[in-house]
GROMACS .gro file of C-alpha atoms in nm:
model
  175
    1MET     CA    1  -5.699  -2.144  -0.580
    2HIS     CA    2  -6.022  -2.235  -0.407
    3ARG     CA    3  -6.285  -1.953  -0.402
    4PHE     CA    4  -6.520  -1.929  -0.123
    5THR     CA    5  -6.907  -1.836  -0.177
    6LEU     CA    6  -7.052  -1.611   0.064
    7ALA     CA    7  -7.368  -1.734   0.226
    8ARG     CA    8  -7.640  -1.480   0.284
    9ASP     CA    9  -7.890  -1.694   0.441
   10THR     CA   10  -7.961  -1.525   0.788
   11LYS     CA   11  -8.199  -1.794   0.889
   12GLN     CA   12  -7.906  -1.983   1.096
   13PRO     CA   13  -7.698  -1.766   1.312
   14THR     CA   14  -7.323  -1.776   1.267
   15THR     CA   15  -7.171  -1.903   1.583
   16VAL     CA   16  -6.828  -1.992   1.735
   17MET     CA   17  -6.761  -2.214   2.029
   18GLY     CA   18  -6.750  -2.033   2.361
   19ALA     CA   19  -6.398  -2.180   2.424
   20VAL     CA   20  -6.267  -1.872   2.247
   21ILE     CA   21  -6.401  -1.635   2.526
   22SER     CA   22  -6.166  -1.786   2.790
   23GLY     CA   23  -5.839  -1.693   2.606
   24PHE     CA   24  -5.988  -1.364   2.491
   25ALA     CA   25  -6.070  -1.258   2.841
   26SER     CA   26  -5.726  -1.353   2.961
   27PHE     CA   27  -5.567  -1.133   2.689
   28LEU     CA   28  -5.794  -0.854   2.748
   29ARG     CA   29  -5.693  -0.852   3.117
   30LEU     CA   30  -5.322  -0.858   2.996
   31GLN     CA   31  -5.402  -0.564   2.793
   32GLY     CA   32  -5.558  -0.375   3.085
   33ALA     CA   33  -5.898  -0.368   2.917
   34GLU     CA   34  -6.222  -0.409   3.123
   35VAL     CA   35  -6.356  -0.760   3.023
   36GLU     CA   36  -6.703  -0.691   3.174
   37GLU     CA   37  -6.741  -0.362   2.974
   38ILE     CA   38  -6.637  -0.542   2.652
   39PHE     CA   39  -6.862  -0.822   2.708
   40GLU     CA   40  -7.161  -0.587   2.787
   41ARG     CA   41  -7.096  -0.371   2.476
   42SER     CA   42  -7.087  -0.681   2.257
   43ALA     CA   43  -7.390  -0.856   2.406
   44ILE     CA   44  -7.170  -1.152   2.519
   45ASN     CA   45  -7.315  -1.331   2.832
   46PRO     CA   46  -7.019  -1.364   3.073
   47ASP     CA   47  -7.161  -1.704   3.166
   48VAL     CA   48  -7.001  -1.856   2.873
   49LEU     CA   49  -6.688  -1.847   3.049
   50GLY     CA   50  -6.799  -2.151   3.258
   51ASP     CA   51  -6.923  -2.344   2.932
   52PRO     CA   52  -6.659  -2.366   2.670
   53ASN     CA   53  -6.875  -2.587   2.451
   54GLN     CA   54  -7.171  -2.354   2.422
   55PRO     CA   55  -7.197  -2.186   2.089
   56ILE     CA   56  -7.204  -1.811   2.107
   57SER     CA   57  -7.283  -1.546   1.829
   58LEU     CA   58  -6.972  -1.497   1.610
   59PRO     CA   59  -7.084  -1.139   1.512
   60ALA     CA   60  -7.091  -1.073   1.892
   61PHE     CA   61  -6.755  -1.183   1.946
   62LEU     CA   62  -6.612  -1.013   1.644
   63LYS     CA   63  -6.783  -0.693   1.776
   64ALA     CA   64  -6.603  -0.768   2.104
   65ILE     CA   65  -6.261  -0.801   1.922
   66ASP     CA   66  -6.337  -0.461   1.741
   67THR     CA   67  -6.444  -0.292   2.060
   68ALA     CA   68  -6.121  -0.423   2.224
   69ALA     CA   69  -5.907  -0.300   1.936
   70LEU     CA   70  -6.070   0.045   1.975
   71LEU     CA   71  -6.048   0.059   2.356
   72THR     CA   72  -5.675  -0.054   2.380
   73ASP     CA   73  -5.581   0.150   2.059
   74SER     CA   74  -5.428  -0.161   1.886
   75ASP     CA   75  -5.486  -0.155   1.517
   76ASN     CA   76  -5.346  -0.522   1.536
   77PHE     CA   77  -5.557  -0.664   1.823
   78GLY     CA   78  -5.665  -0.971   1.634
   79LEU     CA   79  -5.319  -1.068   1.510
   80TRP     CA   80  -5.176  -1.016   1.872
   81LEU     CA   81  -5.495  -1.207   2.021
   82GLY     CA   82  -5.418  -1.516   1.773
   83ASN     CA   83  -5.061  -1.503   1.820
   84GLN     CA   84  -5.098  -1.585   2.199
   85TYR     CA   85  -5.384  -1.836   2.164
   86ARG     CA   86  -5.263  -2.161   2.300
   87PRO     CA   87  -5.441  -2.467   2.130
   88GLU     CA   88  -5.584  -2.552   2.477
   89TYR     CA   89  -5.780  -2.232   2.468
   90LEU     CA   90  -5.981  -2.361   2.177
   91GLY     CA   91  -6.161  -2.636   2.353
   92LEU     CA   92  -6.252  -2.952   2.163
   93TRP     CA   93  -6.122  -2.803   1.835
   94GLY     CA   94  -5.772  -2.727   1.976
   95TYR     CA   95  -5.757  -3.073   2.152
   96ILE     CA   96  -5.853  -3.241   1.817
   97GLY     CA   97  -5.529  -3.088   1.677
   98LEU     CA   98  -5.325  -3.173   1.988
   99SER     CA   99  -5.438  -3.530   2.002
  100SER     CA  100  -5.342  -3.608   1.630
  101ALA     CA  101  -5.047  -3.825   1.572
  102THR     CA  102  -4.871  -3.590   1.326
  103LEU     CA  103  -4.889  -3.216   1.232
  104GLY     CA  104  -5.018  -3.325   0.897
  105GLU     CA  105  -5.296  -3.518   1.048
  106ALA     CA  106  -5.367  -3.227   1.309
  107LEU     CA  107  -5.413  -2.971   1.010
  108LEU     CA  108  -5.644  -3.213   0.829
  109ASN     CA  109  -5.855  -3.285   1.144
  110MET     CA  110  -5.880  -2.926   1.249
  111SER     CA  111  -5.989  -2.835   0.890
  112ARG     CA  112  -6.242  -3.114   0.875
  113TYR     CA  113  -6.393  -3.019   1.220
  114PHE     CA  114  -6.364  -2.641   1.180
  115PRO     CA  115  -6.727  -2.583   1.078
  116GLU     CA  116  -6.834  -2.751   1.413
  117PHE     CA  117  -6.611  -2.507   1.592
  118GLN     CA  118  -6.729  -2.198   1.385
  119SER     CA  119  -7.024  -2.226   1.172
  120ARG     CA  120  -7.055  -2.077   0.810
  121SER     CA  121  -6.675  -2.078   0.787
  122SER     CA  122  -6.411  -2.269   0.619
  123LEU     CA  123  -6.068  -2.373   0.680
  124LYS     CA  124  -5.889  -2.547   0.393
  125VAL     CA  125  -5.538  -2.726   0.388
  126SER     CA  126  -5.370  -2.807   0.072
  127HIS     CA  127  -5.018  -2.916  -0.038
  128HIS     CA  128  -4.841  -2.788  -0.332
  129GLN     CA  129  -4.450  -2.812  -0.416
  130GLY     CA  130  -4.362  -2.921  -0.074
  131LYS     CA  131  -4.552  -2.639   0.095
  132VAL     CA  132  -4.870  -2.621   0.304
  133ARG     CA  133  -5.129  -2.378   0.221
  134VAL     CA  134  -5.385  -2.284   0.473
  135GLU     CA  135  -5.686  -2.088   0.370
  136TYR     CA  136  -5.959  -1.948   0.597
  137GLY     CA  137  -6.289  -1.816   0.486
  138LEU     CA  138  -6.575  -1.666   0.663
  139LEU     CA  139  -6.884  -1.746   0.460
  140ASP     CA  140  -7.138  -1.530   0.623
  141GLY     CA  141  -7.182  -1.223   0.400
  142SER     CA  142  -7.353  -1.031   0.661
  143ILE     CA  143  -7.034  -0.997   0.863
  144VAL     CA  144  -6.831  -0.689   0.715
  145SER     CA  145  -6.563  -0.641   0.975
  146ARG     CA  146  -6.328  -0.949   0.917
  147ARG     CA  147  -5.958  -0.845   0.945
  148HIS     CA  148  -5.918  -0.924   1.312
  149ASP     CA  149  -6.116  -1.237   1.272
  150ALA     CA  150  -5.892  -1.372   0.985
  151GLU     CA  151  -5.578  -1.281   1.166
  152MET     CA  152  -5.680  -1.443   1.488
  153THR     CA  153  -5.805  -1.755   1.321
  154LEU     CA  154  -5.486  -1.801   1.133
  155GLY     CA  155  -5.284  -1.725   1.439
  156ASN     CA  156  -5.476  -2.007   1.600
  157VAL     CA  157  -5.367  -2.256   1.329
  158PHE     CA  158  -5.005  -2.117   1.314
  159ASN     CA  159  -4.990  -2.180   1.705
  160MET     CA  160  -5.066  -2.535   1.640
  161MET     CA  161  -4.789  -2.553   1.392
  162ARG     CA  162  -4.540  -2.392   1.625
  163ARG     CA  163  -4.643  -2.651   1.895
  164ALA     CA  164  -4.527  -2.922   1.654
  165LEU     CA  165  -4.231  -2.743   1.485
  166GLY     CA  166  -4.089  -2.521   1.757
  167GLU     CA  167  -4.134  -2.169   1.852
  168CYS     CA  168  -3.896  -2.031   1.591
  169TRP     CA  169  -4.122  -2.166   1.301
  170ALA     CA  170  -4.294  -1.884   1.114
  171PRO     CA  171  -4.492  -1.889   0.773
  172LEU     CA  172  -4.308  -1.827   0.455
  173GLY     CA  173  -4.578  -1.549   0.383
  174MET     CA  174  -4.936  -1.443   0.391
  175VAL     CA  175  -5.157  -1.335   0.131
   0.00000   0.00000   0.00000
């Protein structure tokens, strides 16, 4: 098993592409949450909705997810958020997967370009005994709250897999 090393270098901010904000805002509205209030509490500039290729602070985005989970009283907010994210909501990173010739190529391309989508993070895809293993790691050791992020990120990858394999597909398990 591959182990991730946490980076504690705080010189470079940890970012994610602003494309995640559009799908997040849509999901918030469906949950009856006030998008503007959550953005304000999390120091997210709503102008990012107009520029999906603009990097935003990952800690601010994760604070927004935690705030939304609290305000909507949903312990599984990140899981449900990731479950509904369509690959198109992920900007260039999602389109890299969608434009790949096969699912295997999509997963490899998405893992290869994941650091461009989300800095100081890792997405690994490996094969063993006819099974595909997907591992996600947030390498910024200063980010403590990780559950919603991990569930959302893996949900994004699983949605790409469902796009190729059909809506009935589900992972064998999660560790």
